[in-house]
Amino acid sequence: MTNLTDLGVAAIRNGVANGDFTAREVAEAFNANVAAAKELNAFIVTTPEKALEAADAVDADRAAGKELGSMAGVPIGMKDLFATKGVQTTAASHILEGFTPEYESTVSSNLWAAGAGMLGKLNLDQFAMGSSNETSYFGNVTSPWRRPDGANTPMSPGGSSGGSSTAVSARLAPAATGTDTGGSIRQPAAFTGITGIKPTYGRCSRWGVVAFASSLDQAGPMAHDVRDCAIMLGAMAGFDPKDATSLDLPVPDWEAALNSDLKGKKVGIPREYRMDGTDPEILQSWDNGIAWLKDAGAEVVDISLPHTKYALPAYYIIAPAEASSNLARYDGVRYGLRDLPEGAGLQDMYAATRAEGFGDEVKRRILIGTYVLSAGFYDAYYTQAQKIRTLVAQDFENAFKECDVILAPTTPTASFGLGEKSADPLGMYLNDVFAVPASLAGLPAMSVPCGVNSEGLPLGLQIVGKAFDEQGVMNAGLAIEERAGFTAKPEKWW
């Protein structure tokens, strides 16, 4: 029998439906891989019983001749930002350690309804703030990839969805949920040689997802290939009246419409993305991608996104500002951690709880956000950043008059060693330089693996599309996937 843990979403769904193997066999295989990979620290909580319970329900439905859902028999990892009823949800922060929701997020509910099961809750950067998965209270996540230099330096899986990227890349799960505020699906996907898509803002409900920056946060799938992402996004997406920003639009059948023939399509190449400091091997992979899309029938056009250089600084004003507001709710009064020094009053309790519960990066962003929202600086910083955001969105609108999708690198470098950048927050923030513009504009964007560098580490290419055109993004991604022929897997060392 094929090694079940090498299979992706489509292969598992089809195999279960055809009776090639049972959903329970799949769940047991992935549960075993999860249990054997504690060294990677991808999971905060494992739920093997949930995976088996969902698998048994799928097998029973098949035996009874019932129609199976689009994710039937597929066990997944759930980023620990999604509320899961009866299962601890922490956002990888001490302040929420032990918090067990009494409700289920809309995205996870949709996935369970489609037949998916839960292998566990995945580690992440604390409150989704980070690009390397080094800010989690529950410890760093380690990428399954290694440099072949013999030093065995633990590598970053990217962030904030580093537990998700490691779980999929290391075959601990065939797919996982991620969230993307400024690149947190795409950058980890690129670092670990998997595929991930951030859909149009509002395509997936934010209800029941721990908030970082509400105008930017968007859930999406992370999986081995484009087809698997199309299937999983179809299960995750949909209108939700409980989320005021949810798109009231039908969910297309993205899988059925996948087509890598790009004849008649135009691909924009933004000249501003050829930035100083970008790894030459990244630029070479970009040139390869351009050639592949030409081979798929697309016409390549030069475009300009003139406000690109302002996008990152604007993001690091807007996102912390929203975070400082969102995270005000963690005060030790209603749920989560409470630090109550003897004889302390209410203000002392607030201060002690937040000091104890939040990590350094979260505190840094709360401080920045509170500063830019303060009376004397609101207009100088926050208002200006919102104006930049509008200009960035207008840049994309203008560019899409000349092209259908945009091709760019996902990241300026391949993965780096844990600890190599953590002492330099600004250097870490620059990891998001290619990902942030699409987030500010709320556009769908996907990272697809396109090869490995001279150190054997994965590289990713990013496709950005028009609002609501996930299909165009996935079709271009499929064209790259077919031509890149990426089959590299990390050598098992854990």
PDB file of C-alpha atoms in Angstrom, residues 321-430:
ATOM      1  CA  ALA A 321      -2.696  49.867  15.973  1.00  0.00           C
ATOM      2  CA  GLU A 322      -5.465  47.312  15.459  1.00  0.00           C
ATOM      3  CA  ALA A 323      -3.633  44.818  17.684  1.00  0.00           C
ATOM      4  CA  SER A 324      -3.374  47.273  20.574  1.00  0.00           C
ATOM      5  CA  SER A 325      -7.147  47.709  20.408  1.00  0.00           C
ATOM      6  CA  ASN A 326      -7.955  43.998  19.937  1.00  0.00           C
ATOM      7  CA  LEU A 327      -5.650  42.826  22.706  1.00  0.00           C
ATOM      8  CA  ALA A 328      -7.079  45.245  25.268  1.00  0.00           C
ATOM      9  CA  ARG A 329      -9.645  42.530  26.075  1.00  0.00           C
ATOM     10  CA  TYR A 330      -6.997  40.353  27.769  1.00  0.00           C
ATOM     11  CA  ASP A 331      -7.121  41.868  31.224  1.00  0.00           C
ATOM     12  CA  GLY A 332      -7.371  38.926  33.622  1.00  0.00           C
ATOM     13  CA  VAL A 333     -11.011  39.651  34.455  1.00  0.00           C
ATOM     14  CA  ARG A 334     -13.096  37.276  32.342  1.00  0.00           C
ATOM     15  CA  TYR A 335     -10.903  34.468  31.018  1.00  0.00           C
ATOM     16  CA  GLY A 336      -7.314  33.369  30.583  1.00  0.00           C
ATOM     17  CA  LEU A 337      -4.456  34.202  32.908  1.00  0.00           C
ATOM     18  CA  ARG A 338      -5.002  36.291  36.047  1.00  0.00           C
ATOM     19  CA  ASP A 339      -2.019  37.572  38.014  1.00  0.00           C
ATOM     20  CA  LEU A 340      -3.325  39.126  41.230  1.00  0.00           C
ATOM     21  CA  PRO A 341      -0.512  40.243  43.536  1.00  0.00           C
ATOM     22  CA  GLU A 342      -1.407  40.315  47.230  1.00  0.00           C
ATOM     23  CA  GLY A 343      -3.175  43.518  48.151  1.00  0.00           C
ATOM     24  CA  ALA A 344      -3.347  44.611  44.508  1.00  0.00           C
ATOM     25  CA  GLY A 345      -6.124  46.757  43.083  1.00  0.00           C
ATOM     26  CA  LEU A 346      -7.777  46.411  39.679  1.00  0.00           C
ATOM     27  CA  GLN A 347      -5.163  48.473  37.800  1.00  0.00           C
ATOM     28  CA  ASP A 348      -2.357  46.480  39.398  1.00  0.00           C
ATOM     29  CA  MET A 349      -4.037  43.251  38.336  1.00  0.00           C
ATOM     30  CA  TYR A 350      -4.372  44.470  34.734  1.00  0.00           C
ATOM     31  CA  ALA A 351      -0.711  45.461  34.629  1.00  0.00           C
ATOM     32  CA  ALA A 352       0.585  42.298  36.306  1.00  0.00           C
ATOM     33  CA  THR A 353      -1.562  39.999  34.133  1.00  0.00           C
ATOM     34  CA  ARG A 354      -0.535  41.626  30.858  1.00  0.00           C
ATOM     35  CA  ALA A 355       3.131  41.838  31.863  1.00  0.00           C
ATOM     36  CA  GLU A 356       3.140  38.147  32.734  1.00  0.00           C
ATOM     37  CA  GLY A 357       0.891  36.934  29.901  1.00  0.00           C
ATOM     38  CA  PHE A 358       2.214  38.682  26.791  1.00  0.00           C
ATOM     39  CA  GLY A 359       5.562  37.938  25.142  1.00  0.00           C
ATOM     40  CA  ASP A 360       8.091  40.589  24.115  1.00  0.00           C
ATOM     41  CA  GLU A 361       7.007  40.835  20.459  1.00  0.00           C
ATOM     42  CA  VAL A 362       3.342  41.206  21.440  1.00  0.00           C
ATOM     43  CA  LYS A 363       4.258  43.918  23.960  1.00  0.00           C
ATOM     44  CA  ARG A 364       6.343  45.678  21.300  1.00  0.00           C
ATOM     45  CA  ARG A 365       3.421  45.788  18.882  1.00  0.00           C
ATOM     46  CA  ILE A 366       0.936  46.881  21.551  1.00  0.00           C
ATOM     47  CA  LEU A 367       3.293  49.737  22.485  1.00  0.00           C
ATOM     48  CA  ILE A 368       3.748  50.783  18.852  1.00  0.00           C
ATOM     49  CA  GLY A 369       0.010  50.563  18.222  1.00  0.00           C
ATOM     50  CA  THR A 370      -0.942  52.521  21.323  1.00  0.00           C
ATOM     51  CA  TYR A 371       1.631  55.179  20.438  1.00  0.00           C
ATOM     52  CA  VAL A 372       0.401  55.698  16.850  1.00  0.00           C
ATOM     53  CA  LEU A 373      -3.212  55.899  18.064  1.00  0.00           C
ATOM     54  CA  SER A 374      -2.473  58.426  20.824  1.00  0.00           C
ATOM     55  CA  ALA A 375      -3.940  61.915  20.506  1.00  0.00           C
ATOM     56  CA  GLY A 376      -0.726  63.663  19.511  1.00  0.00           C
ATOM     57  CA  PHE A 377       0.348  61.136  16.871  1.00  0.00           C
ATOM     58  CA  TYR A 378      -2.857  59.712  15.366  1.00  0.00           C
ATOM     59  CA  ASP A 379      -2.837  62.049  12.344  1.00  0.00           C
ATOM     60  CA  ALA A 380       0.929  61.933  11.911  1.00  0.00           C
ATOM     61  CA  TYR A 381       1.093  58.137  11.793  1.00  0.00           C
ATOM     62  CA  TYR A 382      -2.176  56.211  11.663  1.00  0.00           C
ATOM     63  CA  THR A 383      -4.044  58.554   9.302  1.00  0.00           C
ATOM     64  CA  GLN A 384      -1.038  58.744   6.983  1.00  0.00           C
ATOM     65  CA  ALA A 385      -0.686  54.964   6.975  1.00  0.00           C
ATOM     66  CA  GLN A 386      -4.341  54.576   5.994  1.00  0.00           C
ATOM     67  CA  LYS A 387      -3.784  57.006   3.106  1.00  0.00           C
ATOM     68  CA  ILE A 388      -0.822  54.884   1.969  1.00  0.00           C
ATOM     69  CA  ARG A 389      -3.013  51.796   2.193  1.00  0.00           C
ATOM     70  CA  THR A 390      -5.513  53.418  -0.177  1.00  0.00           C
ATOM     71  CA  LEU A 391      -2.721  54.309  -2.600  1.00  0.00           C
ATOM     72  CA  VAL A 392      -1.344  50.734  -2.509  1.00  0.00           C
ATOM     73  CA  ALA A 393      -4.828  49.395  -3.313  1.00  0.00           C
ATOM     74  CA  GLN A 394      -5.133  51.918  -6.167  1.00  0.00           C
ATOM     75  CA  ASP A 395      -1.761  50.771  -7.523  1.00  0.00           C
ATOM     76  CA  PHE A 396      -3.133  47.238  -7.825  1.00  0.00           C
ATOM     77  CA  GLU A 397      -6.379  48.481  -9.425  1.00  0.00           C
ATOM     78  CA  ASN A 398      -4.393  50.335 -12.042  1.00  0.00           C
ATOM     79  CA  ALA A 399      -2.053  47.399 -12.626  1.00  0.00           C
ATOM     80  CA  PHE A 400      -4.962  45.024 -13.144  1.00  0.00           C
ATOM     81  CA  LYS A 401      -6.140  47.179 -16.060  1.00  0.00           C
ATOM     82  CA  GLU A 402      -3.031  45.865 -17.845  1.00  0.00           C
ATOM     83  CA  CYS A 403      -2.821  42.281 -16.549  1.00  0.00           C
ATOM     84  CA  ASP A 404      -4.839  39.424 -15.049  1.00  0.00           C
ATOM     85  CA  VAL A 405      -2.435  38.256 -12.333  1.00  0.00           C
ATOM     86  CA  ILE A 406       0.878  39.466 -10.900  1.00  0.00           C
ATOM     87  CA  LEU A 407       3.949  37.271 -10.402  1.00  0.00           C
ATOM     88  CA  ALA A 408       6.518  38.112  -7.722  1.00  0.00           C
ATOM     89  CA  PRO A 409       8.788  36.378  -5.230  1.00  0.00           C
ATOM     90  CA  THR A 410       7.104  35.328  -1.984  1.00  0.00           C
ATOM     91  CA  THR A 411      10.087  36.190   0.231  1.00  0.00           C
ATOM     92  CA  PRO A 412      13.402  38.074  -0.188  1.00  0.00           C
ATOM     93  CA  THR A 413      15.402  35.076   1.128  1.00  0.00           C
ATOM     94  CA  ALA A 414      15.045  31.365   1.765  1.00  0.00           C
ATOM     95  CA  SER A 415      14.582  30.131   5.335  1.00  0.00           C
ATOM     96  CA  PHE A 416      17.127  31.220   7.936  1.00  0.00           C
ATOM     97  CA  GLY A 417      18.360  29.592  11.119  1.00  0.00           C
ATOM     98  CA  LEU A 418      16.383  30.040  14.322  1.00  0.00           C
ATOM     99  CA  GLY A 419      18.017  32.848  16.274  1.00  0.00           C
ATOM    100  CA  GLU A 420      19.769  34.352  13.238  1.00  0.00           C
ATOM    101  CA  LYS A 421      17.337  37.270  12.908  1.00  0.00           C
ATOM    102  CA  SER A 422      15.408  37.341  16.184  1.00  0.00           C
ATOM    103  CA  ALA A 423      17.670  40.007  17.722  1.00  0.00           C
ATOM    104  CA  ASP A 424      16.786  42.421  14.897  1.00  0.00           C
ATOM    105  CA  PRO A 425      13.028  43.129  14.759  1.00  0.00           C
ATOM    106  CA  LEU A 426      13.356  45.424  11.730  1.00  0.00           C
ATOM    107  CA  GLY A 427      15.319  42.804   9.817  1.00  0.00           C
ATOM    108  CA  MET A 428      12.616  40.283  10.699  1.00  0.00           C
ATOM    109  CA  TYR A 429       9.851  42.625   9.537  1.00  0.00           C
ATOM    110  CA  LEU A 430      11.552  42.919   6.120  1.00  0.00           C
TER     111      LEU A 430
END
